[in-house]
PDB file of C-alpha atoms in Angstrom:
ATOM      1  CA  UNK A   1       0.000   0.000   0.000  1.00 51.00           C
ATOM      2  CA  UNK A   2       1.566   3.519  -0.919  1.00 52.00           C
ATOM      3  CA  UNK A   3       2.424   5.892   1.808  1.00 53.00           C
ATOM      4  CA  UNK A   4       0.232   9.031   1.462  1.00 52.00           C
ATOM      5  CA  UNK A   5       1.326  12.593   2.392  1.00 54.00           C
ATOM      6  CA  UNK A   6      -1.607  13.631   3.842  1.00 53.00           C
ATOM      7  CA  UNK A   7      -0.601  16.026   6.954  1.00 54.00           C
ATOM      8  CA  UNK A   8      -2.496  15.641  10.213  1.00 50.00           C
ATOM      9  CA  UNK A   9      -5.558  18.504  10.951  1.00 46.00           C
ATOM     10  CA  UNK A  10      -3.552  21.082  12.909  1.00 47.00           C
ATOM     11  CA  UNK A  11      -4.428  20.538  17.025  1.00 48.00           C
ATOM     12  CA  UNK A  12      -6.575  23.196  17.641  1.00 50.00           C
ATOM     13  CA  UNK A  13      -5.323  25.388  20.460  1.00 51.00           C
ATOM     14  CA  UNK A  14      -8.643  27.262  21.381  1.00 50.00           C
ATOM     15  CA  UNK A  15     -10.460  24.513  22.545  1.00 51.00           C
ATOM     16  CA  UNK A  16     -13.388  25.531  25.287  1.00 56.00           C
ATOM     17  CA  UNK A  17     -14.612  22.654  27.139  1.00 56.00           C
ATOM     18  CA  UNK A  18     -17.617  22.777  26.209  1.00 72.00           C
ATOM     19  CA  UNK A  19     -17.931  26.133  27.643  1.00 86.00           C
ATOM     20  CA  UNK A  20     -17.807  28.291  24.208  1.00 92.00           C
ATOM     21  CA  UNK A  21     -20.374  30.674  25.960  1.00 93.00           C
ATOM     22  CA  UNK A  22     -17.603  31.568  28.875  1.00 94.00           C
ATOM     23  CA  UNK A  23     -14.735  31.965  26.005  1.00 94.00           C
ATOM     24  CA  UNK A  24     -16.909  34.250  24.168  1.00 95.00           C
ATOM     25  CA  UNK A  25     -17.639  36.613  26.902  1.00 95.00           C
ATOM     26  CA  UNK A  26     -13.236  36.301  28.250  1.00 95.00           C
ATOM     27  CA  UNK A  27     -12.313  37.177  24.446  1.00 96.00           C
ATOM     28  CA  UNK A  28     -14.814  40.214  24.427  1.00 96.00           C
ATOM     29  CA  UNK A  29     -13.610  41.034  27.372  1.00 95.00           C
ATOM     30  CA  UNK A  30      -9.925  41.346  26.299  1.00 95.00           C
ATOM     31  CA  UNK A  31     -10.710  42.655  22.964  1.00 95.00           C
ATOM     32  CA  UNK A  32     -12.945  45.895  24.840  1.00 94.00           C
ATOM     33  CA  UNK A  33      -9.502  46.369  27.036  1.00 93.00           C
ATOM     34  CA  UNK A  34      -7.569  46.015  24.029  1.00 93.00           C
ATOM     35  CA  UNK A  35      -9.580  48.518  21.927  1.00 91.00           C
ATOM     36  CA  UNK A  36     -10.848  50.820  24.557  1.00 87.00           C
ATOM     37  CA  UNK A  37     -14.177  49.671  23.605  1.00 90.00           C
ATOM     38  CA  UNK A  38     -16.670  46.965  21.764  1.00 92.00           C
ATOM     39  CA  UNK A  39     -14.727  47.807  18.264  1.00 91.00           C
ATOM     40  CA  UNK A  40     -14.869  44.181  17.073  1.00 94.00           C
ATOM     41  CA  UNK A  41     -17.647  42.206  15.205  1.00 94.00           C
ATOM     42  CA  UNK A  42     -19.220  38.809  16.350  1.00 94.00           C
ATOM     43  CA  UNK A  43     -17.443  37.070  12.977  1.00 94.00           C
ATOM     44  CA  UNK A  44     -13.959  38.555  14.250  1.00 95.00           C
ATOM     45  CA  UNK A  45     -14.805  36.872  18.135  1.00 95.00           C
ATOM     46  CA  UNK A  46     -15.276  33.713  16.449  1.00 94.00           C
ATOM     47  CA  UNK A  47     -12.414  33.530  14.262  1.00 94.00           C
ATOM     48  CA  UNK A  48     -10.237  34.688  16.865  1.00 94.00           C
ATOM     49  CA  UNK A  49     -11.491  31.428  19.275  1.00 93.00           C
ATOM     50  CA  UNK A  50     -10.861  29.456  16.291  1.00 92.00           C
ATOM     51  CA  UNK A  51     -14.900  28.625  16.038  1.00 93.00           C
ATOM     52  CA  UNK A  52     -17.430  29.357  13.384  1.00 91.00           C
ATOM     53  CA  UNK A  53     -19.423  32.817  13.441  1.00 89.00           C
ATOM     54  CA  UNK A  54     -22.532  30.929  14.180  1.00 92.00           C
ATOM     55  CA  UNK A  55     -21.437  29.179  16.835  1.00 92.00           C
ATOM     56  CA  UNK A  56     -21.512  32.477  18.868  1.00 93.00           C
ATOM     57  CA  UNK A  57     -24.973  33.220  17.656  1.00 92.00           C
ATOM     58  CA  UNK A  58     -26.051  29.640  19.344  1.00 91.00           C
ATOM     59  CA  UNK A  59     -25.120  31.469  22.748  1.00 93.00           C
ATOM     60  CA  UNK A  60     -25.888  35.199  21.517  1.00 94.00           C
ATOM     61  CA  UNK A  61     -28.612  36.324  19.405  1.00 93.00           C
ATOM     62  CA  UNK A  62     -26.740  39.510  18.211  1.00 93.00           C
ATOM     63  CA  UNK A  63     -23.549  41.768  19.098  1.00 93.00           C
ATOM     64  CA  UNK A  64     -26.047  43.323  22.148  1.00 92.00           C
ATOM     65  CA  UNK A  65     -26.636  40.560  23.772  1.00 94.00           C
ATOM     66  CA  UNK A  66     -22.999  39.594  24.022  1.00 95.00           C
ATOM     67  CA  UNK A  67     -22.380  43.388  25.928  1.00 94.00           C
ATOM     68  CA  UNK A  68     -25.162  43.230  27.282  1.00 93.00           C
ATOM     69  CA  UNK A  69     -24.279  40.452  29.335  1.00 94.00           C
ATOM     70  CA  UNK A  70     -20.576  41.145  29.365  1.00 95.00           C
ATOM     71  CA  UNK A  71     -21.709  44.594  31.111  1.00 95.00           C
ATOM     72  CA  UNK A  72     -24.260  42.403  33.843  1.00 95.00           C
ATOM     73  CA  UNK A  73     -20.946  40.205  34.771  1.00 96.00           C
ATOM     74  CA  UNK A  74     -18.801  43.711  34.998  1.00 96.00           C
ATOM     75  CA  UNK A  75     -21.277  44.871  37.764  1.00 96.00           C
ATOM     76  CA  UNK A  76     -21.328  41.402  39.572  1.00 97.00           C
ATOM     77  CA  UNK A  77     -17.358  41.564  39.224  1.00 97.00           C
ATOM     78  CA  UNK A  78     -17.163  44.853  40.986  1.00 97.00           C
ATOM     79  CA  UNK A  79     -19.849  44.130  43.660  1.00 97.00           C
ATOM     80  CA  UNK A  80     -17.394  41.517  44.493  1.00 97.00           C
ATOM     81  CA  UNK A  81     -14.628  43.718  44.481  1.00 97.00           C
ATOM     82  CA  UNK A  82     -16.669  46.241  46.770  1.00 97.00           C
ATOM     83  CA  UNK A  83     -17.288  43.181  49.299  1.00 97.00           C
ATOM     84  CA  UNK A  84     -13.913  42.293  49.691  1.00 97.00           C
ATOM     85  CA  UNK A  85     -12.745  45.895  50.030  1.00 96.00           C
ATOM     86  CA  UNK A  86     -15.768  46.366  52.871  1.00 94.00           C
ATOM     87  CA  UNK A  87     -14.776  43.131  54.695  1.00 95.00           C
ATOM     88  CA  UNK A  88     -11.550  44.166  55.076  1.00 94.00           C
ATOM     89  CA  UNK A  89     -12.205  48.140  56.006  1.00 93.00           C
ATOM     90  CA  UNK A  90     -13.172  50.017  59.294  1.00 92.00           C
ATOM     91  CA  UNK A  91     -16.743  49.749  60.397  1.00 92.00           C
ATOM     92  CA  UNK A  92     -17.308  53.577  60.366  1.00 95.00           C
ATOM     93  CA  UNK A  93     -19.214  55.671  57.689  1.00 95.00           C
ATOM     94  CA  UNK A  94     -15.376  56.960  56.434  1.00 96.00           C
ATOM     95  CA  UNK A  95     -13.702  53.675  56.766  1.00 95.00           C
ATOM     96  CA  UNK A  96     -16.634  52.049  54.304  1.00 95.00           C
ATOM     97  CA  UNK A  97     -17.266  54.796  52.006  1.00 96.00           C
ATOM     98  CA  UNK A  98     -13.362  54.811  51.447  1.00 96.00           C
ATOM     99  CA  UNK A  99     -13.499  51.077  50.718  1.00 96.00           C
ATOM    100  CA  UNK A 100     -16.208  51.387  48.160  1.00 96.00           C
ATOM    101  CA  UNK A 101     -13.766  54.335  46.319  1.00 96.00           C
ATOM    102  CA  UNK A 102     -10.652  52.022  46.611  1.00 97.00           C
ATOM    103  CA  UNK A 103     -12.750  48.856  45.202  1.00 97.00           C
ATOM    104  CA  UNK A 104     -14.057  51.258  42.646  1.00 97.00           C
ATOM    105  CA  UNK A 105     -10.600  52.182  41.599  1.00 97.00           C
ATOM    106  CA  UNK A 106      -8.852  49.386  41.868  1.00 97.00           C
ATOM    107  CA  UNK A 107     -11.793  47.601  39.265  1.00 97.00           C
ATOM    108  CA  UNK A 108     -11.032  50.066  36.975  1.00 95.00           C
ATOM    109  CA  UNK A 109      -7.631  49.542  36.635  1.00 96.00           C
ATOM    110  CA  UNK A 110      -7.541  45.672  36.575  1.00 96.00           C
ATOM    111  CA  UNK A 111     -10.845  45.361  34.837  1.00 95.00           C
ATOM    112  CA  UNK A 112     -10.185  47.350  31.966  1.00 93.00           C
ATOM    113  CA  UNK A 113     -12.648  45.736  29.819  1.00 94.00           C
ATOM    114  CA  UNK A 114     -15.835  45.807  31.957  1.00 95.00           C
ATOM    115  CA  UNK A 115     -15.245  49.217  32.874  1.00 94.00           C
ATOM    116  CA  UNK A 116     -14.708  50.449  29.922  1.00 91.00           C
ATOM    117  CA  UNK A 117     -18.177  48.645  28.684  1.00 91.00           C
ATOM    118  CA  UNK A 118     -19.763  49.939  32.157  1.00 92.00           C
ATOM    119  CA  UNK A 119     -19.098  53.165  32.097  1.00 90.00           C
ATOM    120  CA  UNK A 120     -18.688  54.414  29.059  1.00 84.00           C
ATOM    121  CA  UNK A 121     -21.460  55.703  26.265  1.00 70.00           C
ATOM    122  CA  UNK A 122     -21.936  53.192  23.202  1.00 68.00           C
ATOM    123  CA  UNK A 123     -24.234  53.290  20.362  1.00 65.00           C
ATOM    124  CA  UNK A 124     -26.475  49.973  20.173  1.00 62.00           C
ATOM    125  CA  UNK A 125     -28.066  48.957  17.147  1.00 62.00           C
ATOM    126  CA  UNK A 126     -32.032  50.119  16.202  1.00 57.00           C
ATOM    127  CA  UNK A 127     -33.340  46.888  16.184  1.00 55.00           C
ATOM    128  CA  UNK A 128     -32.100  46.495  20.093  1.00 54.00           C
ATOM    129  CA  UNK A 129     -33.449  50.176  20.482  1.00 51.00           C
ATOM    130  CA  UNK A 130     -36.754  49.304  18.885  1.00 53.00           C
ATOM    131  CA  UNK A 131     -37.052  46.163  21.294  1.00 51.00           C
ATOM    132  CA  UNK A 132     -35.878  48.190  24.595  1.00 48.00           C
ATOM    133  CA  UNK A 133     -38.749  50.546  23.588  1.00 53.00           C
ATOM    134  CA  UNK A 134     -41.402  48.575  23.188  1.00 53.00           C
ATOM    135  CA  UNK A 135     -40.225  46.626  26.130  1.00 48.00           C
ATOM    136  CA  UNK A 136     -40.732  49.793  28.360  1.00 51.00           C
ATOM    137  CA  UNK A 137     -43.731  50.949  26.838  1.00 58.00           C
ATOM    138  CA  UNK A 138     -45.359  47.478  28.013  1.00 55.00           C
ATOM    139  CA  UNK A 139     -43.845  47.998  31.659  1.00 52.00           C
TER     140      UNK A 139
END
């Protein structure tokens, strides 16, 4: 039988465990630091984990939803960095309110990408604006 030369698939390196949801939301993440902002498209995320583009729309239904819940896990993130930083601080008014500041700052500077998605302005699309409306107008 005659030898072929067929190479062997590359390994992949940007395997997820079964977890592509999680890897999606840690690229973002990084890429937001990266860029200062959410100046990347859902195709780009995907190519980047090594995974089709529609494999991110299995977990999020559009570019929104991805910040959108990238920006809820930013606010749990700090409320666990204001905890810590109130566990460890004086029990007066001062002692606290200066632990909130210091968890507040100290976020910001390791948490690049949250806070800039937290805190800063950024245009969403008009069908998400559409649906936020009529959501409100029904509440």
């Amino acid at each position: 039988m005659p030898a072929t030369n067929r190479k062997a698939a590359p390994q992949r390196e940007t395997y997820h465990h079964n977890d592509l949801q999680t890897a999606v939301v840690a690229r973002a993440v990084q890429l937001i630091s990266e860029r200062g902002g959410p100046a990347f498209s859902l195709r780009e995320l995907a190519t980047s984990l090594g995974v089709s583009h529609s494999a991110v729309y299995r977990h999020f239904a559009d570019k929104d939803a991805l910040l959108e819940s990238v920006t809820a896990l930013g606010f749990e993130e700090m409320g666990r960095y204001q905890q810590a930083a109130m566990t460890r601080a004086d029990e007066t008014p001062l002692g606290q309110l200066n632990a909130l500041c210091a968890a507040y700052l100290d976020f910001a500077r390791e948490q690049r990408g949250y806070f800039a998605l937290m805190f800063h302005a950024y245009p969403i699309s008009d069908a998400t604006a559409s649906a936020r409306d009529l959501h409100n107008a029904d509440a």
